[in-house]
Short mmCIF file of N, CA, C and O and ligand atoms in Angstrom, two decimals:
data_model
loop_
_atom_site.label_atom_id
_atom_site.label_comp_id
_atom_site.label_asym_id
_atom_site.label_seq_id
_atom_site.Cartn_x
_atom_site.Cartn_y
_atom_site.Cartn_z
N MET A 1 92.01 73.60 101.92
CA MET A 1 92.56 74.26 100.74
C MET A 1 93.77 75.11 101.15
O MET A 1 93.74 75.80 102.15
N ILE A 2 94.80 75.04 100.35
CA ILE A 2 96.00 75.84 100.61
C ILE A 2 95.76 77.28 100.16
O ILE A 2 95.33 77.52 99.04
N VAL A 3 96.02 78.23 101.04
CA VAL A 3 95.93 79.65 100.70
C VAL A 3 97.30 80.16 100.27
O VAL A 3 97.43 80.88 99.29
N CYS A 4 98.31 79.80 101.04
CA CYS A 4 99.67 80.27 100.78
C CYS A 4 100.54 79.08 100.38
O CYS A 4 100.87 78.23 101.22
N ILE A 5 100.89 79.05 99.11
CA ILE A 5 101.68 77.94 98.58
C ILE A 5 103.10 77.98 99.16
O ILE A 5 103.66 76.95 99.51
N CYS A 6 103.66 79.17 99.28
CA CYS A 6 105.04 79.28 99.76
C CYS A 6 105.20 78.67 101.16
O CYS A 6 106.21 78.04 101.45
N ASN A 7 104.20 78.90 102.01
CA ASN A 7 104.29 78.44 103.39
C ASN A 7 103.41 77.22 103.68
O ASN A 7 103.39 76.75 104.82
N ARG A 8 102.65 76.78 102.67
CA ARG A 8 101.70 75.68 102.84
C ARG A 8 100.75 75.96 104.01
O ARG A 8 100.51 75.10 104.86
N ILE A 9 100.19 77.16 104.01
CA ILE A 9 99.22 77.55 105.03
C ILE A 9 97.82 77.34 104.45
O ILE A 9 97.53 77.79 103.34
N THR A 10 96.98 76.66 105.21
CA THR A 10 95.64 76.36 104.74
C THR A 10 94.65 77.47 105.11
O THR A 10 94.92 78.31 105.97
N GLU A 11 93.48 77.41 104.45
CA GLU A 11 92.42 78.37 104.76
C GLU A 11 92.03 78.24 106.24
O GLU A 11 91.82 79.25 106.91
N ALA A 12 91.93 77.02 106.73
CA ALA A 12 91.56 76.82 108.14
C ALA A 12 92.58 77.46 109.07
O ALA A 12 92.20 78.03 110.11
N GLU A 13 93.84 77.40 108.72
CA GLU A 13 94.88 78.01 109.56
C GLU A 13 94.79 79.54 109.53
O GLU A 13 94.98 80.19 110.56
N VAL A 14 94.49 80.09 108.36
CA VAL A 14 94.32 81.56 108.27
C VAL A 14 93.10 81.97 109.09
O VAL A 14 93.14 82.95 109.83
N ARG A 15 92.02 81.22 108.98
CA ARG A 15 90.81 81.53 109.76
C ARG A 15 91.09 81.46 111.26
O ARG A 15 90.65 82.31 112.04
N LYS A 16 91.81 80.45 111.67
CA LYS A 16 92.14 80.29 113.09
C LYS A 16 92.93 81.50 113.59
O LYS A 16 92.64 82.04 114.67
N ALA A 17 93.91 81.94 112.82
CA ALA A 17 94.70 83.10 113.23
C ALA A 17 93.84 84.35 113.28
O ALA A 17 93.98 85.18 114.19
N GLY A 18 92.94 84.51 112.31
CA GLY A 18 92.05 85.67 112.31
C GLY A 18 91.16 85.68 113.54
O GLY A 18 90.97 86.71 114.18
N ARG A 19 90.62 84.52 113.89
CA ARG A 19 89.77 84.42 115.09
C ARG A 19 90.57 84.69 116.36
O ARG A 19 90.04 85.17 117.35
N ALA A 20 91.87 84.37 116.32
CA ALA A 20 92.73 84.60 117.48
C ALA A 20 93.16 86.07 117.57
O ALA A 20 93.83 86.44 118.54
N GLY A 21 92.79 86.89 116.57
CA GLY A 21 93.08 88.31 116.66
C GLY A 21 94.05 88.85 115.64
O GLY A 21 94.34 90.04 115.64
N ALA A 22 94.57 88.01 114.76
CA ALA A 22 95.51 88.50 113.75
C ALA A 22 94.75 89.38 112.76
O ALA A 22 93.81 88.92 112.12
N PRO A 23 95.15 90.65 112.61
CA PRO A 23 94.41 91.56 111.74
C PRO A 23 94.88 91.57 110.29
O PRO A 23 94.21 92.12 109.43
N THR A 24 96.02 90.96 110.00
CA THR A 24 96.59 91.01 108.64
C THR A 24 97.17 89.63 108.29
O THR A 24 97.45 88.82 109.18
N PRO A 25 97.38 89.39 106.99
CA PRO A 25 98.05 88.14 106.62
C PRO A 25 99.42 87.99 107.28
O PRO A 25 99.79 86.89 107.71
N GLU A 26 100.15 89.08 107.39
CA GLU A 26 101.49 89.01 107.99
C GLU A 26 101.41 88.48 109.43
O GLU A 26 102.19 87.61 109.82
N THR A 27 100.46 89.02 110.19
CA THR A 27 100.34 88.56 111.58
C THR A 27 99.75 87.15 111.64
O THR A 27 100.09 86.38 112.54
N ALA A 28 98.86 86.84 110.70
CA ALA A 28 98.30 85.49 110.67
C ALA A 28 99.38 84.46 110.36
O ALA A 28 99.43 83.38 110.97
N TYR A 29 100.27 84.80 109.45
CA TYR A 29 101.34 83.86 109.10
C TYR A 29 102.32 83.74 110.27
O TYR A 29 102.81 82.65 110.57
N ALA A 30 102.61 84.86 110.92
CA ALA A 30 103.50 84.82 112.09
C ALA A 30 102.91 83.95 113.19
O ALA A 30 103.65 83.26 113.91
N PHE A 31 101.58 83.99 113.33
CA PHE A 31 100.89 83.15 114.30
C PHE A 31 101.25 81.68 114.09
O PHE A 31 101.33 80.90 115.04
N HIS A 32 101.49 81.31 112.83
CA HIS A 32 101.84 79.93 112.50
C HIS A 32 103.35 79.75 112.29
O HIS A 32 103.78 78.74 111.73
N GLY A 33 104.13 80.74 112.70
CA GLY A 33 105.58 80.62 112.61
C GLY A 33 106.14 80.82 111.22
O GLY A 33 107.25 80.37 110.92
N CYS A 34 105.39 81.53 110.35
CA CYS A 34 105.82 81.75 108.97
C CYS A 34 105.86 83.23 108.67
O CYS A 34 105.40 84.04 109.47
N GLU A 35 106.37 83.57 107.49
CA GLU A 35 106.32 84.96 107.06
C GLU A 35 106.03 85.01 105.56
O GLU A 35 106.24 84.03 104.84
N VAL A 36 105.51 86.16 105.12
CA VAL A 36 105.16 86.34 103.71
C VAL A 36 106.42 86.22 102.86
O VAL A 36 107.46 86.77 103.21
N GLN A 37 106.27 85.52 101.75
CA GLN A 37 107.40 85.39 100.83
C GLN A 37 107.07 86.06 99.50
O GLN A 37 107.41 87.22 99.32
N CYS A 38 106.37 85.40 98.58
CA CYS A 38 106.13 86.02 97.27
C CYS A 38 105.00 87.05 97.32
O CYS A 38 104.96 87.96 96.50
N GLY A 39 104.04 86.89 98.24
CA GLY A 39 102.95 87.85 98.38
C GLY A 39 101.75 87.58 97.50
O GLY A 39 100.77 88.32 97.57
N CYS A 40 101.78 86.53 96.68
CA CYS A 40 100.66 86.24 95.78
C CYS A 40 99.35 85.94 96.53
O CYS A 40 98.27 86.11 95.98
N CYS A 41 99.46 85.50 97.75
CA CYS A 41 98.31 85.05 98.52
C CYS A 41 97.67 86.15 99.36
O CYS A 41 96.64 85.92 100.00
N LEU A 42 98.25 87.32 99.41
CA LEU A 42 97.83 88.32 100.39
C LEU A 42 96.39 88.79 100.23
O LEU A 42 95.69 88.97 101.23
N ASP A 43 95.94 88.99 99.00
CA ASP A 43 94.57 89.47 98.82
C ASP A 43 93.56 88.45 99.34
O ASP A 43 92.62 88.80 100.06
N TYR A 44 93.77 87.18 98.99
CA TYR A 44 92.83 86.15 99.43
C TYR A 44 92.92 85.95 100.95
O TYR A 44 91.89 85.83 101.62
N ALA A 45 94.12 85.96 101.48
CA ALA A 45 94.27 85.81 102.93
C ALA A 45 93.59 86.96 103.66
O ALA A 45 92.95 86.77 104.70
N SER A 46 93.69 88.18 103.12
CA SER A 46 93.03 89.33 103.73
C SER A 46 91.52 89.16 103.74
O SER A 46 90.85 89.49 104.73
N GLU A 47 90.98 88.66 102.63
CA GLU A 47 89.53 88.43 102.57
C GLU A 47 89.09 87.45 103.66
O GLU A 47 88.07 87.65 104.32
N ILE A 48 89.84 86.38 103.82
CA ILE A 48 89.50 85.36 104.82
C ILE A 48 89.55 85.97 106.23
O ILE A 48 88.64 85.76 107.04
N ILE A 49 90.59 86.72 106.50
CA ILE A 49 90.73 87.33 107.82
C ILE A 49 89.60 88.33 108.06
O ILE A 49 89.01 88.35 109.15
N ASP A 50 89.27 89.12 107.04
CA ASP A 50 88.17 90.09 107.19
C ASP A 50 86.87 89.37 107.50
O ASP A 50 86.08 89.83 108.33
N GLU A 51 86.62 88.24 106.84
CA GLU A 51 85.41 87.46 107.11
C GLU A 51 85.38 87.01 108.57
O GLU A 51 84.37 87.15 109.25
N GLU A 52 86.48 86.46 109.03
CA GLU A 52 86.53 85.95 110.41
C GLU A 52 86.35 87.08 111.42
O GLU A 52 85.63 86.94 112.40
N ARG A 53 87.00 88.20 111.15
CA ARG A 53 86.93 89.31 112.10
C ARG A 53 85.54 89.96 112.08
O ARG A 53 85.05 90.39 113.12
N SER A 54 84.89 90.01 110.92
CA SER A 54 83.54 90.57 110.89
C SER A 54 82.57 89.62 111.58
O SER A 54 81.64 90.07 112.24
N ASP A 55 82.81 88.32 111.47
CA ASP A 55 81.98 87.36 112.21
C ASP A 55 82.14 87.58 113.71
O ASP A 55 81.17 87.54 114.46
N LEU A 56 83.37 87.83 114.16
CA LEU A 56 83.60 88.07 115.59
C LEU A 56 82.91 89.34 116.05
O LEU A 56 82.34 89.39 117.13
N ARG A 57 82.95 90.38 115.21
CA ARG A 57 82.26 91.63 115.58
C ARG A 57 80.76 91.38 115.71
O ARG A 57 80.12 91.94 116.58
N GLY A 58 80.21 90.52 114.85
CA GLY A 58 78.79 90.18 114.95
C GLY A 58 78.48 89.48 116.24
O GLY A 58 77.46 89.74 116.87
N VAL A 59 79.37 88.60 116.68
CA VAL A 59 79.18 87.89 117.94
C VAL A 59 79.25 88.86 119.10
O VAL A 59 78.42 88.83 120.02
N ASP A 60 80.22 89.79 119.05
CA ASP A 60 80.35 90.80 120.11
C ASP A 60 79.10 91.66 120.20
O ASP A 60 78.60 91.95 121.28
N ALA A 61 78.57 92.07 119.04
CA ALA A 61 77.39 92.93 119.03
C ALA A 61 76.18 92.18 119.57
O ALA A 61 75.35 92.74 120.30
N ALA A 62 76.07 90.90 119.24
CA ALA A 62 74.94 90.10 119.72
C ALA A 62 75.01 89.89 121.23
O ALA A 62 73.98 89.80 121.90
N ALA A 63 76.24 89.84 121.76
CA ALA A 63 76.41 89.60 123.21
C ALA A 63 76.17 90.87 124.02
O ALA A 63 75.89 90.80 125.21
N ALA A 64 76.26 92.03 123.36
CA ALA A 64 76.13 93.30 124.10
C ALA A 64 74.68 93.61 124.43
O ALA A 64 73.76 93.10 123.92
S1 FES B 101 101.87 82.17 98.21
FE1 FES B 101 101.91 83.12 100.17
S2 FES B 101 103.81 84.12 100.28
FE2 FES B 101 103.84 83.07 98.38
#
């Protein structure tokens, strides 16, 4: 599914950037060589990144 129409960035690509450490949509898009344009996608992209990062925190806590 496309998250960012302006850049044609998919949900999987946003998740990948979040897992790689991108804390915001801006950094996630930069990870894929893009930048925010209209901004319509930012709320949804933030939700996706927050999900990925909270999953990573769960993995870290389980490993400790
Ligand atoms: S839809 Fe993502 S910047 Fe426009």
